[in-house]
PDB file of C-alpha atoms in Angstrom:
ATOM      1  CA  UNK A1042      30.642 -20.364 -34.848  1.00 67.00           C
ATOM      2  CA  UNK A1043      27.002 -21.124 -35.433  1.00 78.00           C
ATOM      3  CA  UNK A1044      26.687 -22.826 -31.930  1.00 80.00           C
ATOM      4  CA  UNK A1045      28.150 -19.832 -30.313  1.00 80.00           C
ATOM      5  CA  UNK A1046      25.402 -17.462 -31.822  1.00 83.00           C
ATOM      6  CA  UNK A1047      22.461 -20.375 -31.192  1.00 80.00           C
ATOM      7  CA  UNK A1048      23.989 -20.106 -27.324  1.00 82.00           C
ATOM      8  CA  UNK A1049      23.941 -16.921 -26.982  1.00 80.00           C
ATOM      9  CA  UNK A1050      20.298 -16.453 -28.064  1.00 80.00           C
ATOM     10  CA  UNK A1051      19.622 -19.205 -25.389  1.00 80.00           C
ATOM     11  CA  UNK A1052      20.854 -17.009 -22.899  1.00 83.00           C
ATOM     12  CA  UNK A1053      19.448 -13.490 -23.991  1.00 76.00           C
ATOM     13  CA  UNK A1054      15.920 -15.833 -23.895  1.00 77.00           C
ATOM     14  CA  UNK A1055      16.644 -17.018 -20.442  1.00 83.00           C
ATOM     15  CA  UNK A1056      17.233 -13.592 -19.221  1.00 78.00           C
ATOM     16  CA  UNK A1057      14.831 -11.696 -21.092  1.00 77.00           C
ATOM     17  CA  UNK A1058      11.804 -13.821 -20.844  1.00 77.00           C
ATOM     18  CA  UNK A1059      11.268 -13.984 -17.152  1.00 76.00           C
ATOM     19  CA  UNK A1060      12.761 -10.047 -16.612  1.00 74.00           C
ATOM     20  CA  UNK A1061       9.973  -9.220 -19.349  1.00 73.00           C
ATOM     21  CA  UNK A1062       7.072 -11.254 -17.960  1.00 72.00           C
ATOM     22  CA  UNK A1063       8.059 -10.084 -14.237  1.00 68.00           C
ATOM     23  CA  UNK A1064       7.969  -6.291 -15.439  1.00 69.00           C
ATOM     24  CA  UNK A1065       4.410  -7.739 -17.100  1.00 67.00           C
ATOM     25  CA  UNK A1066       3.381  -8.990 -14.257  1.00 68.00           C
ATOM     26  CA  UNK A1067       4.528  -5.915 -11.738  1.00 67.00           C
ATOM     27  CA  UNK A1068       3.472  -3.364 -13.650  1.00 70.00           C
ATOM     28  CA  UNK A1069      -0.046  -1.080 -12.459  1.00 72.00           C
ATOM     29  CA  UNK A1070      -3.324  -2.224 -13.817  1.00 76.00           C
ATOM     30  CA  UNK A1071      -4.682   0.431 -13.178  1.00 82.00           C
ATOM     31  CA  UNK A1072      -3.794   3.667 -11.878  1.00 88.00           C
ATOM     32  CA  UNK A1073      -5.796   5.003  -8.801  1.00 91.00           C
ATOM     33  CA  UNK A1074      -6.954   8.829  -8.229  1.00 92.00           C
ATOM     34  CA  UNK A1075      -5.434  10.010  -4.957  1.00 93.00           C
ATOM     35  CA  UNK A1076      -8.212  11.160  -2.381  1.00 94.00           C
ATOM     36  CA  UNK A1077      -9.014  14.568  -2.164  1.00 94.00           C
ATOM     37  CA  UNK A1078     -10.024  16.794   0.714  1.00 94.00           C
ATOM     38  CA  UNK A1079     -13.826  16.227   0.689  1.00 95.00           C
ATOM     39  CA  UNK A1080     -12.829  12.256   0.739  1.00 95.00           C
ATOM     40  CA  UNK A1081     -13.629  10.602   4.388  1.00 96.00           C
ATOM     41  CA  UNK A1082     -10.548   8.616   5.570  1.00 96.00           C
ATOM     42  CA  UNK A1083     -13.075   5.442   5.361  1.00 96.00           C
ATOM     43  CA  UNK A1084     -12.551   5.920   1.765  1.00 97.00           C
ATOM     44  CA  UNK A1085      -9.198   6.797   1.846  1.00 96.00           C
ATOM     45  CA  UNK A1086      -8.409   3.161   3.073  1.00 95.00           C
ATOM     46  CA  UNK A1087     -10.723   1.874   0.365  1.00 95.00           C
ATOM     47  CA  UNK A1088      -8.349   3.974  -2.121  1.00 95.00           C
ATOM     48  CA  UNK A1089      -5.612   2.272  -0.793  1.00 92.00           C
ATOM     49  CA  UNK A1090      -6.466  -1.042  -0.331  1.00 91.00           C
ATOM     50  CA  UNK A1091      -7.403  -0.490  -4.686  1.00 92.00           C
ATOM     51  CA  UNK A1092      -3.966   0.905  -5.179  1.00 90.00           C
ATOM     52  CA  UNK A1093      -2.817  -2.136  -4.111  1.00 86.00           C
ATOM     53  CA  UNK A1094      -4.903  -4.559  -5.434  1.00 86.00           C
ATOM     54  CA  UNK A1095      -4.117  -2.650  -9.051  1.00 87.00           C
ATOM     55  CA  UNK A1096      -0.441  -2.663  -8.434  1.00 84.00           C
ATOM     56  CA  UNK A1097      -0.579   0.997  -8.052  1.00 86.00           C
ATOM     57  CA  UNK A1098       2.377   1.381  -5.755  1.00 84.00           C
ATOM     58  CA  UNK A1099       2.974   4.644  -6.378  1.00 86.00           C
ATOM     59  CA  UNK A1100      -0.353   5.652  -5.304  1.00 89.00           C
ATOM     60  CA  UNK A1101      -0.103   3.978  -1.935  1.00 88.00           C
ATOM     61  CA  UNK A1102       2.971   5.918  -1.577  1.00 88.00           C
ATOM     62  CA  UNK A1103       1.786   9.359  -1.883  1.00 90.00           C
ATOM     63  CA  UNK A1104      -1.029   8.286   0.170  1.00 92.00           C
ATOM     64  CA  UNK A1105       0.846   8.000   3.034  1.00 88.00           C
ATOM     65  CA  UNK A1106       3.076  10.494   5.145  1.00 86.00           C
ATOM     66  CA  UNK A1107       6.642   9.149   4.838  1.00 78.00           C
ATOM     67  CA  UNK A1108       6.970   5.532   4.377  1.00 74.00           C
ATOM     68  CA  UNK A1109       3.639   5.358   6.188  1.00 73.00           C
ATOM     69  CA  UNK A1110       2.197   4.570   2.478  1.00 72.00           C
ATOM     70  CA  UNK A1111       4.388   2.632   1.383  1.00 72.00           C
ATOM     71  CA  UNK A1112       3.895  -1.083   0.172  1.00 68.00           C
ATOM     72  CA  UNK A1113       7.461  -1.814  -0.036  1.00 64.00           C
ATOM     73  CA  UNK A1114       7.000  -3.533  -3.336  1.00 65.00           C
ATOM     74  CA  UNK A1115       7.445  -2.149  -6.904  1.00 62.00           C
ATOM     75  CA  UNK A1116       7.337  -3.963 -10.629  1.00 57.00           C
ATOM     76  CA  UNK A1117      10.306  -6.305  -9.435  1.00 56.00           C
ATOM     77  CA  UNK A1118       9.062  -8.260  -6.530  1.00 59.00           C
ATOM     78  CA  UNK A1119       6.126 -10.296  -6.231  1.00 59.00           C
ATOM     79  CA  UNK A1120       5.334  -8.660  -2.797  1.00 60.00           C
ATOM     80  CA  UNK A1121       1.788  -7.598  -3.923  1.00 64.00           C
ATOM     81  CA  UNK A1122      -0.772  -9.225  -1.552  1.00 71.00           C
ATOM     82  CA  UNK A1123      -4.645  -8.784  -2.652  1.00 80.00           C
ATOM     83  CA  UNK A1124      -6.600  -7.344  -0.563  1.00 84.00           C
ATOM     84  CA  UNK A1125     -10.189  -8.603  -0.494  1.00 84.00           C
ATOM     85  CA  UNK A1126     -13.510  -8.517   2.116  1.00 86.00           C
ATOM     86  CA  UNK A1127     -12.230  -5.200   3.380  1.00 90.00           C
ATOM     87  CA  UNK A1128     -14.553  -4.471   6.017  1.00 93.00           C
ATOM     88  CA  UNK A1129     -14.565  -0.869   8.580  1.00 93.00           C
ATOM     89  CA  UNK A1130     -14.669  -2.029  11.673  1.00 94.00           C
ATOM     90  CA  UNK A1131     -14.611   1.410  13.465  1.00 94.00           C
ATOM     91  CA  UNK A1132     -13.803   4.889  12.685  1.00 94.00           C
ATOM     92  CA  UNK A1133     -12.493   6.635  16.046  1.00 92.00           C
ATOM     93  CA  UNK A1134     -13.814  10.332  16.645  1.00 91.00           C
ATOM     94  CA  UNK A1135     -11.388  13.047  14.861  1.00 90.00           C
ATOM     95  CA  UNK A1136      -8.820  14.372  17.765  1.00 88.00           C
ATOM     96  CA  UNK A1137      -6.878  17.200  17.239  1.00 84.00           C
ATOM     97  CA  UNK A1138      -2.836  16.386  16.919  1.00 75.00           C
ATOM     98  CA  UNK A1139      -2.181  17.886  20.208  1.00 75.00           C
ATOM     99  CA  UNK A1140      -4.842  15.497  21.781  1.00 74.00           C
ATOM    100  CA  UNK A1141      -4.072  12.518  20.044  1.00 71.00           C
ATOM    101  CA  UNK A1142      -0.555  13.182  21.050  1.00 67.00           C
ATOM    102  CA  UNK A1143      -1.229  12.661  24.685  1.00 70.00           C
ATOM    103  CA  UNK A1144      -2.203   8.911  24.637  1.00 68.00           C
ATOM    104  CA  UNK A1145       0.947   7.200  25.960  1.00 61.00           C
ATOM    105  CA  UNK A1146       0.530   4.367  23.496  1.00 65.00           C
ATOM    106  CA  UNK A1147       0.426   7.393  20.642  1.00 70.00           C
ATOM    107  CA  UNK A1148       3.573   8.995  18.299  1.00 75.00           C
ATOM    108  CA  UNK A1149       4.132  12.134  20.216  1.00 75.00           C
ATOM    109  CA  UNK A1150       4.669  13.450  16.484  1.00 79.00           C
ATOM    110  CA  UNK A1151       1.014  13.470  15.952  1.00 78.00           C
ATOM    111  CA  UNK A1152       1.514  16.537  17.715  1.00 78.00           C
ATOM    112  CA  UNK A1153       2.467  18.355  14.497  1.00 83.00           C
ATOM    113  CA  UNK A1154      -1.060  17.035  12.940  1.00 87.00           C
ATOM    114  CA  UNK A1155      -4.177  19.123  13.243  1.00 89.00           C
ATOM    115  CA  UNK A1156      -6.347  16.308  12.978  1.00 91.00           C
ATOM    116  CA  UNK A1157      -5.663  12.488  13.298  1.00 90.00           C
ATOM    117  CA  UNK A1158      -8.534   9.498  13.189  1.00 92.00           C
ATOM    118  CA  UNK A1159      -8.002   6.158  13.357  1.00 92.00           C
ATOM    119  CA  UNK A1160      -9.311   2.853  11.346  1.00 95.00           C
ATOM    120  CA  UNK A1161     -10.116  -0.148  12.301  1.00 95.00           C
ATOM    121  CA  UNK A1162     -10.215  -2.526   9.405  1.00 93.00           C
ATOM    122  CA  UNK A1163     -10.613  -6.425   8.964  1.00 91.00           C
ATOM    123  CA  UNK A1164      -9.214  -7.860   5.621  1.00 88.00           C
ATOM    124  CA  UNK A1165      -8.309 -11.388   4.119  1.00 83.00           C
ATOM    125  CA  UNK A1166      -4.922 -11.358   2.319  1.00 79.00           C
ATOM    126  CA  UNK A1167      -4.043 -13.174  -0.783  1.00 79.00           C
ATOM    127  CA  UNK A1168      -0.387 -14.005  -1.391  1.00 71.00           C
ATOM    128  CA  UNK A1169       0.636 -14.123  -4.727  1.00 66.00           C
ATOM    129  CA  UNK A1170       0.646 -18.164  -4.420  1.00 66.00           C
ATOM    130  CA  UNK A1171      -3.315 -17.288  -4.529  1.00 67.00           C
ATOM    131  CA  UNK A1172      -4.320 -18.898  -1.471  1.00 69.00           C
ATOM    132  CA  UNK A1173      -5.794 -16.632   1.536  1.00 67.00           C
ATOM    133  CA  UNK A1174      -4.527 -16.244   4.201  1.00 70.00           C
ATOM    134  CA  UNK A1175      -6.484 -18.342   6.624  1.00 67.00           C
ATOM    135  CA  UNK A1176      -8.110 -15.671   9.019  1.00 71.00           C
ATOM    136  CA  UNK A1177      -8.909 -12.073   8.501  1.00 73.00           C
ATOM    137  CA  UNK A1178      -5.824  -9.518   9.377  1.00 80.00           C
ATOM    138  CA  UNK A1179      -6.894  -6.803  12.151  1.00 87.00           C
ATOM    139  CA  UNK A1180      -5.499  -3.441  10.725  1.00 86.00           C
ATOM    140  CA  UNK A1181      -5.529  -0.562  12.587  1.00 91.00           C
ATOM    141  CA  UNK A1182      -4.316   3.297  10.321  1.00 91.00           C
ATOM    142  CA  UNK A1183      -4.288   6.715  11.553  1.00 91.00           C
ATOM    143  CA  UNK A1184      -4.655   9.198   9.521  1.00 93.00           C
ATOM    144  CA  UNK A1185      -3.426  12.727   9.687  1.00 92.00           C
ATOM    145  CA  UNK A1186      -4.141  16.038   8.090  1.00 91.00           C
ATOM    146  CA  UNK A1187      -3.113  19.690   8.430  1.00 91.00           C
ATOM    147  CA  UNK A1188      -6.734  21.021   8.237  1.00 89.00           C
ATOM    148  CA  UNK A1189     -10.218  20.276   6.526  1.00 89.00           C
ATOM    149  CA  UNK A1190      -8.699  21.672   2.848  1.00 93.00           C
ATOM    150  CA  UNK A1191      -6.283  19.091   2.942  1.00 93.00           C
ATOM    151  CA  UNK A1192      -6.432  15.292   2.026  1.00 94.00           C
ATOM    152  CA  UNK A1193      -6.295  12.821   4.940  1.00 95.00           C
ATOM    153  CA  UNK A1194      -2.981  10.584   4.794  1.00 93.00           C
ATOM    154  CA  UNK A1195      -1.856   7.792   6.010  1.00 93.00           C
ATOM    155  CA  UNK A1196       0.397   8.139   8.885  1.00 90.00           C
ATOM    156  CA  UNK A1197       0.668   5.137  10.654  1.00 87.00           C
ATOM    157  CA  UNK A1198      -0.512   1.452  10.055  1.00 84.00           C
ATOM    158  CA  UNK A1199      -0.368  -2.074  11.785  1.00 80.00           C
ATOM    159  CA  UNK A1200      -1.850  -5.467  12.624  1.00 77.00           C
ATOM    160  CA  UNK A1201      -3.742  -5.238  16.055  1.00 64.00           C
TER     161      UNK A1201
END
């Protein structure tokens, strides 16, 4: 009988040692403000590109419109890539929604938006093996907003 309780602590430690260290491990460093109106959608990437750096999932969540935010990762995957030597590459001109809507390569949704910019960014990557990725990633977001007393979001992002 004495075996039978020694392997079944075995197997409760097996379980619960990597499930504890991986909810550790997951878990937000930190948690990030979310932007505010007054905040200029050059720092609104900067905000997100901390959220995830800190784990702050949620954060990048609400930042976005949709699943525009979203870093499809959460305290049980190890799908947190660090974001470092974020650099603005360009910040396009504010369009209104209706404007931005008629570029044939853009959402006609934007539409809906009162104002959209996009963000040119360049950014190295680190995998959660810790090595970079070996050239910077070309991201491009548009953000989207209702009107000046609103918070930019993100609407859109992508390599490119």
């Amino acid at each position: 009988m004495r075996w039978y309780w020694g392997m079944l602590l075995a197997i409760v430690l097996i379980v619960a040692v990597p499930v504890g260290g991986l909810w550790l491990w997951g878990r937000p460093r930190a948690h990030v403000p979310l932007p505010t109106a007054a905040t200029t959608p050059t720092e609104v990437i900067r905000s997100y590109a901390r959220a995830m750096n800190e784990r702050d999932f949620g954060a990048c969540k609400r930042m976005g419109v949709g699943d525009a935010g979203d870093a499809r990762a959460n305290w049980t995957t190890l799908h947190g890539p660090e974001i470092r030597d974020l650099k603005i590459d360009d910040v396009a001109d504010v369009t209104t929604g209706r404007l931005a809507a008629k570029d044939p390569w853009s959402d006609p949704d934007l539409r809906h938006w009162e104002q959209t910019v996009v963000v040119d960014t360049t950014e190295t990557v680190v995998n959660f093996d810790g090595q970079p990725d070996p050239e910077g990633h070309v991201y491009s977001f548009e953000l989207v907003r209702h009107g000046s007393s609103q918070q930019w979001r993100i609407y859109s992002y992508g390599e490119g």
